[in-house]
Amino acid sequence: MSSPLFIKICGLRTAEDVDAAVEAGADAIGFVFADSPRHVDAATAGKLAQRVPEHVLTVGVFRRQPVAQVRDLALASGVRSVQLHGDEGRDYYDTLRPQGWTLIRATSSDGGRTPRCGELGEDYLLLDAPDPGAGLPWNWVDDRFTPPTGHWLLAGGLTPQNVGRAVRTIAPWGVDVSSGVEARRGVKDPALIREFIESARSAEWPGPARGLS
């Protein structure tokens, strides 16, 4: 039986990538509007989002962009969720919430203090490596790291080869991958997308971690 682990595939740019993620069982797919090799414009993201069934969450990914730009791009593309990488404060999240988007706060963890899901009003918390999108892992097996509770996703350096270990070891509520399913930087490999989801689903997921509330 498949685990209820939440799986997000990020940085998608083509119909083939989107279809592969959806067909393999992804729970969410991400379109990057920040400066990145995976960047797409609102029109492209909108067309791709139309291919996605209602049960799969479409996410617009932003990094240190003005709130008005985030709002305009999210509205133009029709994504149902906004993911923020940066040092945005609670006011930023409060400004976006009336639009009804699911809000995801993406931040890094260095093995020290663990952020709490919901601290700034976000719905989901994503813990990433210090350099998001670079495909570099962080030390999530560090003894100082206490997994948060609630809706939190592990990201940063995950691949089809190590995602199963991550799921078994720290029991995140969900996982997120981008560079780990690429043939080369910025170019997804549908076969790796399918392999990643299969590896994550087949791991012995012990249920969400019981850490910080």
PDB file of N, CA, C and O in Angstrom, residues 4 21 33 47 57 65 67 75 77 79 88 93 114 116 123 148 150 177 189 202:
ATOM      1  N   PRO A   4       0.983   7.734   2.630  1.00  0.00           N
ATOM      2  CA  PRO A   4       0.348   9.026   2.396  1.00  0.00           C
ATOM      3  C   PRO A   4       1.342  10.171   2.336  1.00  0.00           C
ATOM      4  O   PRO A   4       0.953  11.341   2.401  1.00  0.00           O
ATOM      5  N   ALA A  21       4.960  13.713 -13.874  1.00  0.00           N
ATOM      6  CA  ALA A  21       4.783  13.883 -12.434  1.00  0.00           C
ATOM      7  C   ALA A  21       3.368  13.508 -12.002  1.00  0.00           C
ATOM      8  O   ALA A  21       3.174  12.817 -10.999  1.00  0.00           O
ATOM      9  N   PHE A  33       9.120  31.031 -10.611  1.00  0.00           N
ATOM     10  CA  PHE A  33       9.037  32.387 -11.147  1.00  0.00           C
ATOM     11  C   PHE A  33      10.222  33.238 -10.711  1.00  0.00           C
ATOM     12  O   PHE A  33      10.333  34.389 -11.114  1.00  0.00           O
ATOM     13  N   LYS A  47      -0.520  27.590 -18.915  1.00  0.00           N
ATOM     14  CA  LYS A  47      -0.861  26.515 -19.852  1.00  0.00           C
ATOM     15  C   LYS A  47      -0.550  25.147 -19.239  1.00  0.00           C
ATOM     16  O   LYS A  47      -1.315  24.187 -19.399  1.00  0.00           O
ATOM     17  N   LEU A  57      -1.746  19.848  -6.347  1.00  0.00           N
ATOM     18  CA  LEU A  57      -1.562  21.256  -6.036  1.00  0.00           C
ATOM     19  C   LEU A  57      -0.549  21.886  -6.984  1.00  0.00           C
ATOM     20  O   LEU A  57       0.551  21.358  -7.165  1.00  0.00           O
ATOM     21  N   GLN A  65      11.032  38.461  -3.914  1.00  0.00           N
ATOM     22  CA  GLN A  65      10.361  39.296  -4.909  1.00  0.00           C
ATOM     23  C   GLN A  65       9.291  40.146  -4.232  1.00  0.00           C
ATOM     24  O   GLN A  65       8.709  39.734  -3.229  1.00  0.00           O
ATOM     25  N   VAL A  67       5.937  41.760  -3.026  1.00  0.00           N
ATOM     26  CA  VAL A  67       4.669  41.070  -2.837  1.00  0.00           C
ATOM     27  C   VAL A  67       3.696  41.357  -3.968  1.00  0.00           C
ATOM     28  O   VAL A  67       2.913  40.476  -4.362  1.00  0.00           O
ATOM     29  N   LEU A  75      -1.676  35.206  -9.786  1.00  0.00           N
ATOM     30  CA  LEU A  75      -3.005  35.379 -10.367  1.00  0.00           C
ATOM     31  C   LEU A  75      -2.994  35.101 -11.869  1.00  0.00           C
ATOM     32  O   LEU A  75      -3.886  34.429 -12.405  1.00  0.00           O
ATOM     33  N   SER A  77      -0.992  33.212 -13.611  1.00  0.00           N
ATOM     34  CA  SER A  77      -0.713  31.812 -13.954  1.00  0.00           C
ATOM     35  C   SER A  77      -1.799  30.864 -13.465  1.00  0.00           C
ATOM     36  O   SER A  77      -1.898  29.734 -13.941  1.00  0.00           O
ATOM     37  N   VAL A  79      -1.950  29.506 -10.435  1.00  0.00           N
ATOM     38  CA  VAL A  79      -1.496  28.514  -9.463  1.00  0.00           C
ATOM     39  C   VAL A  79      -2.343  28.621  -8.200  1.00  0.00           C
ATOM     40  O   VAL A  79      -2.912  29.670  -7.892  1.00  0.00           O
ATOM     41  N   GLU A  88      10.841  37.033   4.171  1.00  0.00           N
ATOM     42  CA  GLU A  88       9.562  37.717   4.283  1.00  0.00           C
ATOM     43  C   GLU A  88       8.995  37.570   5.699  1.00  0.00           C
ATOM     44  O   GLU A  88       9.104  36.509   6.314  1.00  0.00           O
ATOM     45  N   TYR A  93       2.941  37.466   4.417  1.00  0.00           N
ATOM     46  CA  TYR A  93       2.002  36.341   4.331  1.00  0.00           C
ATOM     47  C   TYR A  93       0.567  36.821   4.529  1.00  0.00           C
ATOM     48  O   TYR A  93      -0.357  36.349   3.848  1.00  0.00           O
ATOM     49  N   THR A 114      15.223  24.559  14.846  1.00  0.00           N
ATOM     50  CA  THR A 114      14.285  24.108  13.832  1.00  0.00           C
ATOM     51  C   THR A 114      13.114  25.088  13.732  1.00  0.00           C
ATOM     52  O   THR A 114      12.465  25.364  14.738  1.00  0.00           O
ATOM     53  N   ARG A 116       9.375  26.461  13.118  1.00  0.00           N
ATOM     54  CA  ARG A 116       8.075  25.856  13.414  1.00  0.00           C
ATOM     55  C   ARG A 116       7.098  26.152  12.293  1.00  0.00           C
ATOM     56  O   ARG A 116       6.999  27.292  11.835  1.00  0.00           O
ATOM     57  N   ASP A 123       0.928  27.735   5.627  1.00  0.00           N
ATOM     58  CA  ASP A 123       0.210  26.458   5.743  1.00  0.00           C
ATOM     59  C   ASP A 123       1.177  25.284   5.772  1.00  0.00           C
ATOM     60  O   ASP A 123       0.954  24.308   6.498  1.00  0.00           O
ATOM     61  N   PRO A 148      10.287  19.204  12.769  1.00  0.00           N
ATOM     62  CA  PRO A 148       9.059  19.847  13.232  1.00  0.00           C
ATOM     63  C   PRO A 148       7.870  18.908  13.067  1.00  0.00           C
ATOM     64  O   PRO A 148       7.991  17.845  12.464  1.00  0.00           O
ATOM     65  N   GLY A 150       3.572  18.708  12.007  1.00  0.00           N
ATOM     66  CA  GLY A 150       2.682  19.373  11.067  1.00  0.00           C
ATOM     67  C   GLY A 150       3.086  19.156   9.619  1.00  0.00           C
ATOM     68  O   GLY A 150       3.809  18.216   9.276  1.00  0.00           O
ATOM     69  N   VAL A 177      11.517  17.779  -4.515  1.00  0.00           N
ATOM     70  CA  VAL A 177      12.715  17.574  -5.324  1.00  0.00           C
ATOM     71  C   VAL A 177      12.657  18.434  -6.576  1.00  0.00           C
ATOM     72  O   VAL A 177      11.584  18.704  -7.115  1.00  0.00           O
ATOM     73  N   ASP A 189      14.118  14.943 -16.211  1.00  0.00           N
ATOM     74  CA  ASP A 189      14.127  13.616 -16.827  1.00  0.00           C
ATOM     75  C   ASP A 189      12.872  12.896 -16.347  1.00  0.00           C
ATOM     76  O   ASP A 189      12.776  12.539 -15.164  1.00  0.00           O
ATOM     77  N   SER A 202       7.611   3.764  -1.829  1.00  0.00           N
ATOM     78  CA  SER A 202       7.893   2.393  -1.389  1.00  0.00           C
ATOM     79  C   SER A 202       8.668   2.330  -0.082  1.00  0.00           C
ATOM     80  O   SER A 202       8.815   1.255   0.507  1.00  0.00           O
TER      81      SER A 202
END
